[in-house]
XYZ file of C-alpha atoms in Angstrom:
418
model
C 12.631 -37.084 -1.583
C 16.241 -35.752 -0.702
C 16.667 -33.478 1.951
C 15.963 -30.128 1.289
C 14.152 -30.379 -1.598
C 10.735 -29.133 -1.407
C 7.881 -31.081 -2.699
C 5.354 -28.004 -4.704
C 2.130 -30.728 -5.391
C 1.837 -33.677 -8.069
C 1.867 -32.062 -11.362
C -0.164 -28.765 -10.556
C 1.172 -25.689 -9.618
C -2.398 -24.349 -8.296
C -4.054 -24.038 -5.599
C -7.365 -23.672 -4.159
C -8.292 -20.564 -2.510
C -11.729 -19.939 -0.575
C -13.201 -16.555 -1.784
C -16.480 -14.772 -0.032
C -17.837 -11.884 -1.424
C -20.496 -9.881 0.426
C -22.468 -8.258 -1.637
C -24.756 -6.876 1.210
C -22.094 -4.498 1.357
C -23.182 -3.096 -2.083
C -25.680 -0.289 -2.365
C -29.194 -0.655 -3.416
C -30.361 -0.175 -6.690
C -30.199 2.372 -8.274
C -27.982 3.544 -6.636
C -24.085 2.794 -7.638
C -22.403 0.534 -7.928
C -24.373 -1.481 -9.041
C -23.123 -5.353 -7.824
C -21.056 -6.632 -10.896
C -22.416 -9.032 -12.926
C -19.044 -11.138 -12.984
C -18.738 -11.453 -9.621
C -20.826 -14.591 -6.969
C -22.512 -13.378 -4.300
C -21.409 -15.405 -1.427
C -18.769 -18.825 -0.758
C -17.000 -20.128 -3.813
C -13.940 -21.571 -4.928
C -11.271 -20.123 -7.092
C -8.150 -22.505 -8.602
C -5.065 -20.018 -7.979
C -1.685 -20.431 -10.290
C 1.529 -20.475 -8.361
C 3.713 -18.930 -10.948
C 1.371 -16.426 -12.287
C 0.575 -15.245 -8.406
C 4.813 -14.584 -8.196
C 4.139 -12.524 -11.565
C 1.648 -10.461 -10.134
C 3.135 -10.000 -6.783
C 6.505 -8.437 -8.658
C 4.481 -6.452 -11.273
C 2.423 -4.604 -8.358
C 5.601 -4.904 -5.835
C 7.705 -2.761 -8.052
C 6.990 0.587 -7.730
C 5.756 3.480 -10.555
C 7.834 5.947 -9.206
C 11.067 5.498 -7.246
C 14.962 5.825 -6.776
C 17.542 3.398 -6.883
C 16.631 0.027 -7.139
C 13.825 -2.039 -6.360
C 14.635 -5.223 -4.928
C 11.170 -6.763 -6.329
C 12.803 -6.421 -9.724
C 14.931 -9.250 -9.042
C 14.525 -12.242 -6.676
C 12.981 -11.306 -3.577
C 9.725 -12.523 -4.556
C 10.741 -15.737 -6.286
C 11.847 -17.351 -2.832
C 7.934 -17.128 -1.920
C 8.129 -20.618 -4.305
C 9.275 -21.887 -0.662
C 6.295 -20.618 1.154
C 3.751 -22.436 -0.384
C 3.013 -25.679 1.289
C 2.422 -29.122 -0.310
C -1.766 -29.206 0.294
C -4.254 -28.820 -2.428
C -5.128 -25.473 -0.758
C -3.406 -21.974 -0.205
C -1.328 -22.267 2.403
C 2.381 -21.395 4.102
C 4.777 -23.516 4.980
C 5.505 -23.392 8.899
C 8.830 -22.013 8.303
C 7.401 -18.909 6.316
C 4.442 -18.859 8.885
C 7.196 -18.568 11.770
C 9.332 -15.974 10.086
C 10.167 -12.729 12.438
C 7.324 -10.228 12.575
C 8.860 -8.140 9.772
C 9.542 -10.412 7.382
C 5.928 -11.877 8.116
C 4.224 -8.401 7.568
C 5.917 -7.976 4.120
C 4.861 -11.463 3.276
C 1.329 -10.719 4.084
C 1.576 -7.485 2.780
C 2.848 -8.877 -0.836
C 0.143 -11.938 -1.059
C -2.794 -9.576 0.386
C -1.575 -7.258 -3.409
C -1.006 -10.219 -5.521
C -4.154 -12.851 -4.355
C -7.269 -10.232 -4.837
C -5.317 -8.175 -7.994
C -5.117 -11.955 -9.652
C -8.754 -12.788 -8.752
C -9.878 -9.500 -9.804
C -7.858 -9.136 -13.157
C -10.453 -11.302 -15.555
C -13.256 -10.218 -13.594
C -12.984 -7.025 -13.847
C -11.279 -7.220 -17.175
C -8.186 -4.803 -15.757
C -6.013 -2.634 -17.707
C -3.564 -0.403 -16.434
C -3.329 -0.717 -12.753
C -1.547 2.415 -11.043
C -0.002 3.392 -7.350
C -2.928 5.480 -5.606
C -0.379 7.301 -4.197
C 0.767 7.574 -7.816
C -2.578 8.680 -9.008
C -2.961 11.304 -6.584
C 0.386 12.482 -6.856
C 0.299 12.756 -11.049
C -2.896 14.536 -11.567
C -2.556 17.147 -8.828
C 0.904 18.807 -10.209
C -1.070 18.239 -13.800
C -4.119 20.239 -12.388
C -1.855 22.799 -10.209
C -3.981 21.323 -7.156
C -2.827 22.203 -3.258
C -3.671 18.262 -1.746
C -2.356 17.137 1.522
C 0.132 14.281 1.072
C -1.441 11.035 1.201
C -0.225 8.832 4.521
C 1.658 5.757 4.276
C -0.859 4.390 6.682
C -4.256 5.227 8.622
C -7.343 6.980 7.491
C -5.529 9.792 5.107
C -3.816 6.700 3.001
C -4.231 6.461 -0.268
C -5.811 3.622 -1.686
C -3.358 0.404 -2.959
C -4.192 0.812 -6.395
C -6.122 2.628 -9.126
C -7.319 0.905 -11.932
C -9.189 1.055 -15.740
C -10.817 -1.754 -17.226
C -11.046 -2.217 -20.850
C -14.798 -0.420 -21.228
C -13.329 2.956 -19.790
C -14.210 2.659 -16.183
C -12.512 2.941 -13.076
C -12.018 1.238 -9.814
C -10.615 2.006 -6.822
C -9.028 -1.224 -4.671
C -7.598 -1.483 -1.176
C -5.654 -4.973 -0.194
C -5.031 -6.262 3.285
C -3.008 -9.354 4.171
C -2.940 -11.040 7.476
C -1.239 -14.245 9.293
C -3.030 -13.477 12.491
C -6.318 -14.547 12.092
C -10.128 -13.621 10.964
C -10.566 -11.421 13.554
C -7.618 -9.149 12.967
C -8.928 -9.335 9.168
C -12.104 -7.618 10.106
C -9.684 -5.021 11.827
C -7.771 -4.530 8.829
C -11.273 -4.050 6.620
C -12.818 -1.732 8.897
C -16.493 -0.182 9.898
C -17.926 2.923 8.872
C -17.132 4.409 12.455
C -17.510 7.183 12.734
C -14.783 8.440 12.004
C -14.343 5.249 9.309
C -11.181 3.019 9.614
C -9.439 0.354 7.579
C -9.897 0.017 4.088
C -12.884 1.169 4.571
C -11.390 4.564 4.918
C -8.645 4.576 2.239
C -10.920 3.032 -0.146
C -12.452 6.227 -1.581
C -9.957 8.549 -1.057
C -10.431 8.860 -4.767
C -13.714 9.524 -5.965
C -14.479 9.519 -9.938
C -17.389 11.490 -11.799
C -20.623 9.732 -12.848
C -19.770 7.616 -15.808
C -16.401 6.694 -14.975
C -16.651 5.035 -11.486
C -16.561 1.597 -11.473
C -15.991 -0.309 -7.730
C -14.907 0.566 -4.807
C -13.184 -2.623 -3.514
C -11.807 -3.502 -0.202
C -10.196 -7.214 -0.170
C -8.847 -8.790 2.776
C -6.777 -11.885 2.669
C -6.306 -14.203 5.582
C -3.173 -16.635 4.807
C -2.999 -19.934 6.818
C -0.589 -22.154 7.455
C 0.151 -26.179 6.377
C -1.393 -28.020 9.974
C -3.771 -25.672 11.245
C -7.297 -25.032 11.087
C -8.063 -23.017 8.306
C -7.273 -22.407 4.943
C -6.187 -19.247 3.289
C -9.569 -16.983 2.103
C -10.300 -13.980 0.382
C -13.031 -11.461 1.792
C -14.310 -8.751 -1.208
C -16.793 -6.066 0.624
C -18.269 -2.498 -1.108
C -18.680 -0.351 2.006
C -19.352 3.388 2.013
C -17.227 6.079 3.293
C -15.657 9.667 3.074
C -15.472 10.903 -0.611
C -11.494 13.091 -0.350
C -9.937 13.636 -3.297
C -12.262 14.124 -5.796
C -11.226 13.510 -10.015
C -13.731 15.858 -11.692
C -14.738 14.993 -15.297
C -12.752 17.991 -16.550
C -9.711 16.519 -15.283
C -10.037 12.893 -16.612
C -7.669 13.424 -19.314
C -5.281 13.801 -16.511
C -6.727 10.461 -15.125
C -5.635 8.769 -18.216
C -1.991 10.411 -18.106
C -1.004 9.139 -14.758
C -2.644 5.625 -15.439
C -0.389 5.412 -18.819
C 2.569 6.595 -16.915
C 2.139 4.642 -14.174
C 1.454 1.292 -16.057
C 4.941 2.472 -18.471
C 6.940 3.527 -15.891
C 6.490 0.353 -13.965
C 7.018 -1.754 -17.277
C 9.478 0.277 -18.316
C 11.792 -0.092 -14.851
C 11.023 -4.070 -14.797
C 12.850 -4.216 -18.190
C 15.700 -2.583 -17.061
C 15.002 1.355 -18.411
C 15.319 2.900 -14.869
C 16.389 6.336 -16.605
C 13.528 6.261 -19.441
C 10.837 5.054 -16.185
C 12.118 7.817 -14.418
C 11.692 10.207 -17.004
C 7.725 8.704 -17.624
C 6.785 8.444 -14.348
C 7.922 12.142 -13.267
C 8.528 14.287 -15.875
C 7.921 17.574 -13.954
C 11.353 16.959 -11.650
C 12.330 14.756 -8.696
C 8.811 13.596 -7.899
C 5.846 13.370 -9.734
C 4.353 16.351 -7.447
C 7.057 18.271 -9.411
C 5.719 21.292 -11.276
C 7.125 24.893 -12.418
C 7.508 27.312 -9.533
C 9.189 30.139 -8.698
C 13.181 31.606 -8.068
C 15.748 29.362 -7.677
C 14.281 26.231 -6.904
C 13.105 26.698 -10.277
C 16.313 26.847 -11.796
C 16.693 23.561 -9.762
C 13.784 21.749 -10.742
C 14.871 22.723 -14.645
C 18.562 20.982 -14.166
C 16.940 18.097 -13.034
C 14.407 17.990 -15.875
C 16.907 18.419 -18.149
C 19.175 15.635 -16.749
C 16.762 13.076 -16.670
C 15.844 13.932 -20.379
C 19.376 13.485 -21.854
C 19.891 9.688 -19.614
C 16.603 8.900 -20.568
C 17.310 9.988 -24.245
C 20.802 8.093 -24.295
C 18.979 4.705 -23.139
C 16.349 4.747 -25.876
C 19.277 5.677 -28.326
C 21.069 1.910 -26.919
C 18.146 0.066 -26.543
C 18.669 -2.902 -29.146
C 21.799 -3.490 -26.952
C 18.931 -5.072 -24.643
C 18.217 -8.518 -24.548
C 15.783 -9.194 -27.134
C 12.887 -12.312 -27.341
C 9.703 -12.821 -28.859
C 6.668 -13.548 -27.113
C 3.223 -14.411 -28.680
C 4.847 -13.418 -31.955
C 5.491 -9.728 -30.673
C 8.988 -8.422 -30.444
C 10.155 -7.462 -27.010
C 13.584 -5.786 -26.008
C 14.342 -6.126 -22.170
C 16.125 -8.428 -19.654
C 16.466 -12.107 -18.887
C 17.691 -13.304 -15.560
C 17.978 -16.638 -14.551
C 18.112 -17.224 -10.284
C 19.081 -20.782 -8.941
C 17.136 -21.304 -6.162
C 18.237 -21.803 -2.387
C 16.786 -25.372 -2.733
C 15.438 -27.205 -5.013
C 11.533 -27.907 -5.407
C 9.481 -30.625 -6.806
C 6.802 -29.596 -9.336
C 5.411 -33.266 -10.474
C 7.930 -35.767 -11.901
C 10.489 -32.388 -12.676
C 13.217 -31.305 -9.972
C 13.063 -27.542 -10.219
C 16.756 -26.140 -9.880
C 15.979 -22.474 -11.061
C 13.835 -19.905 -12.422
C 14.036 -17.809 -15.339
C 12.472 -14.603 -15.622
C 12.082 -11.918 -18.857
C 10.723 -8.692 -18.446
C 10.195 -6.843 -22.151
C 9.098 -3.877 -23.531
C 7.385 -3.775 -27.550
C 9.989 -2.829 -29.513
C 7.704 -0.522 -31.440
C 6.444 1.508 -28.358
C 10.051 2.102 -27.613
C 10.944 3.508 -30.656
C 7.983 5.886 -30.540
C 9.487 6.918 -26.634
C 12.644 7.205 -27.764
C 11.020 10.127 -30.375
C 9.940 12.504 -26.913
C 11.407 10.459 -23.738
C 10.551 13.633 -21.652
C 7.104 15.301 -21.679
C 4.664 17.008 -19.132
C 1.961 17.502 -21.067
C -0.811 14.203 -20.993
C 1.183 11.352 -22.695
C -1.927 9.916 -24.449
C -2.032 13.245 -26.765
C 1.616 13.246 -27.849
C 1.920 9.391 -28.181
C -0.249 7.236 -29.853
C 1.516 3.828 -28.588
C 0.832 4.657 -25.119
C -2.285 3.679 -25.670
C -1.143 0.068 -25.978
C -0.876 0.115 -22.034
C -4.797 0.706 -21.793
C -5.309 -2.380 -22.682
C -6.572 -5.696 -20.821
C -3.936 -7.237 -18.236
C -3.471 -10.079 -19.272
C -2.428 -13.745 -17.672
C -1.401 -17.056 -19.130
C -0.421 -20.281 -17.039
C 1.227 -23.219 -18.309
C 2.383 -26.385 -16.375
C 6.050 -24.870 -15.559
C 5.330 -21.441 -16.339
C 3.122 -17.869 -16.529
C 2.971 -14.889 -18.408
C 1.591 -11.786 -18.186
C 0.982 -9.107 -21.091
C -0.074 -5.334 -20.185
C -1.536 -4.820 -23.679
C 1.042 -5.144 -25.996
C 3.705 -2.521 -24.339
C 4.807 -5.168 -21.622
C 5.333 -8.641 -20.907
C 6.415 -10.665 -18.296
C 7.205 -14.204 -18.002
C 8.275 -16.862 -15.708
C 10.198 -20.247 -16.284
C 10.743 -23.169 -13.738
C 13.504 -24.876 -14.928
C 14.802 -28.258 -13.998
C-alpha cells in the first residue's frame, strides 16, 4: 500500500459492533413500556455499515432549526472515513483516538447520535426523528405555553431526539458517546439519584399521553481504539425518572406539526433550501418559540415573518434550477457535491479518491410547499404531502455506497468513488 493511503477492510465496508441491552431496566408488566418485542435482551452482535453510519451522522448532525450554515451539510463528517480503523470491529484509528480534547468530544458526540439512531431505525421502525429541543420549542409557542428553556446540558436538557414510528407511537431517545472508558459511560447514563443525572434525567423531559408513548431510551456508546483492549459497544437501558414537560393528548396535533417540520426543515436545509427550511421550521419569527405578542416587538416579529415568506416564496418559485436526479424511480430536486478526500482509502480491490454526496427533496412535495411556504397553523392540516415525512426512515447499503429515504419527501445518498 502507498503511503498515505488508508486501508478501510477487504471488500466490506461494515463493521461489527457489540450491543447490550438491559432490559432489567424495563418496568414490570403491566406496567409500560412494555420491553419491545424487536429488541434481545442481553449480549449480541450487530454488523454496522460504514457509509450509511456517515449518512446518519449528517442527517441528525444538521440541525432543524438554525442560522447560517451548518458545516455538517458539507464535509465535516465525511473525513470520519479516516477514523475507522482496518479491524473487523468498530474501532478508531489512533490518530482520531489522539485528537485534542475538543475535537475528540465532537467525535464522540457525533458517533454516540449516529451508532444507536442506526441500530434503532429498523427496530423501532422510525419515522420522523426531531431535535427535543425542537419539539419542546414548536409545540409550546403552538399551545401559548410559559416553559423554561431547555439546557444545553445537565438535568434540565432536553432529550437528543424525539421520534414517531410508523404505527403512531412515540419515543423519546438520549445518546452519549465516550473515548474514555466504561466507567465514564455509566457516568454519562446516570442513576436515579436522587436528584436523577445523566440521561437518565433528560430522558423524559418529554412525557406523552397513554396511547402514544412508546420508549424511553437512553444509549451509551463507548468507542475504542485499533490496539487496545476493547472494542467499541453499545449500552440501551429504560430507567425511570422525573416526568417535565408533559404533551397532553389535546395537544398531539401539535406533536405531529413540529415532528413534520422538524423532519422538512432538516431535509429541506440538506438540499440546499435554507430560506424555505427556515420558513418550515419557524414560521412564527426568528425562533420557533416565536409567537404573536404585543407593541412593537410585534411589529418586529411581523417584518420578519413577512421576510422569510417572500425568500422562502422566491426559492420554491426557482427550484427546477436545482440539481435534479432520480432515485428509486422518484424524482428528486436538490444538490450534488462531490469532496476529494485528504487521502485516499482502500475499500477492497478499489482506491477510493472521493465521495459524492446528493441530498434531494420529491419534486412533488415541493410543488405543494411552494403553494403556502409560510404557515403557523399545524402543517399536517394545510398540506397533505407533509405527510410523506411520517413515514419509515429508511436505509439501504451497497458495496460502495448508502442511502437513506425519509418517506418519500427526502433522500440522501452517498458514493465512494475511485
Amino acid at each position: 500500500m502507498r503511503k498515505n493511503q488508508h486501508q478501510i477492510t477487504g471488500g466490506s465496508m461494515n463493521r461489527e459492533l457489540a450491543v447490550f441491552v438491559d432490559q432489567t431496566t424495563w418496568p414490570l408488566p403491566p406496567e409500560l413500556p412494555q420491553f419491545p418485542p424487536t429488541f434481545t435482551a442481553g449480549s449480541q452482535s450487530f454488523a454496522l455499515n460504514i457509509p450509511t453510519l456517515l449518512l446518519t451522522i449528517g442527517y441528525l448532525t444538521t440541525p432543524s432549526h438554525a442560522s447560517g450554515v451548518s458545516l455538517s451539510e458539507f464535509w465535516a463528517w465525511v473525513r470520519y472515513l479516516h477514523a475507522i480503523a482496518d479491524d473487523p470491529d468498530l474501532r478508531l484509528t489512533p490518530a482520531f483516538f489522539e485528537l485534542d480534547a475538543h475535537q475528540k468530544t465532537i467525535l464522540s458526540d457525533d458517533f454516540g447520535m449516529g451508532v444507536p439512531i442506526y441500530w434503532l431505525m429498523d427496530r423501532l421502525q422510525l419515522g420522523p426523528i426531531a431535535d427535543g429541543r425542537y419539539f419542546i420549542d414548536r409545540i409550546a409557542a403552538c399551545v401559548n405555553a410559559t416553559t423554561l428553556k431547555p439546557k444545553k446540558r445537565g438535568p434540565g436538557k432536553s432529550p437528543d431526539f424525539v421520534a414517531r414510528d410508523s404505527t403512531g407511537i412515540w419515543h423519546i431517545i438520549e445518546c452519549k458517546g465516550t473515548q474514555t472508558g466504561g466507567d465514564y459511560r455509566k457516568t454519562q447514563l446516570g442513576g436515579l439519584g436522587p436528584p436523577p443525572t445523566g440521561a437518565v434525567a433528560q430522558k423524559r423531559t418529554i412525557v406523552f399521553p397513554a396511547g402514544y408513548a412508546g420508549q424511553r431510551l437512553a444509549c451509551g456508546l463507548q468507542i475504542g481504539v485499533q490496539g487496545g483492549k476493547h472494542a467499541s459497544s453499545l449500552r440501551v437501558i429504560d430507567p425511570p425518572a422525573d416526568e417535565k414537560f408533559v404533551v397532553g393528548p389535546e395537544q398531539m396535533i401539535y406533536a405531529d406539526d413540529a415532528i413534520i417540520r422538524a423532519a422538512s426543515a432538516r431535509s429541506l436545509r440538506l438540499a440546499g433550501f435554507g430560506a424555505s427550511s427556515a420558513a418550515m421550521s419557524a414560521p412564527g419569527g426568528a425562533t420557533p418559540r416565536s409567537r404573536p405578542i404585543s407593541g412593537r416587538y410585534e411589529r418586529m416579529r411581523r417584518e420578519t415573518v413577512a421576510e422569510k415568506q417572500a425568500r422562502a416564496t422566491e426559492e420554491l418559485k426557482n427550484r427546477r434550477d436545482r440539481a435534479a436526479f432520480t432515485a428509486d424511480k422518484r424524482r428528486y430536486l436538490g444538490r450534488e457535491i462531490e469532496f476529494d478526500l485528504p487521502a485516499p482509502i482502500v475499500v477492497g480491490k478499489r482506491i477510493v479518491r472521493s465521495v459524492r454526496v446528493r441530498y434531494g427533496v420529491g419534486v412533488d412535495f415541493l410543488g405543494q410547499l411552494s403553494n403556502h411556504p409560510l404557515v403557523d397553523e399545524p402543517i399536517q392540516e394545510v398540506d397533505d404531502s407533509t405527510q410523506a415525512v411520517k413515514e419509515r426512515t429508511t436505509i439501504d447499503a451497497g458495496r460502495y455506497s448508502a442511502r437513506m429515504h425519509v418517506g418519500e419527501a427526502f433522500v440522501s445518498e452517498i458514493d465512494l468513488r475511485a
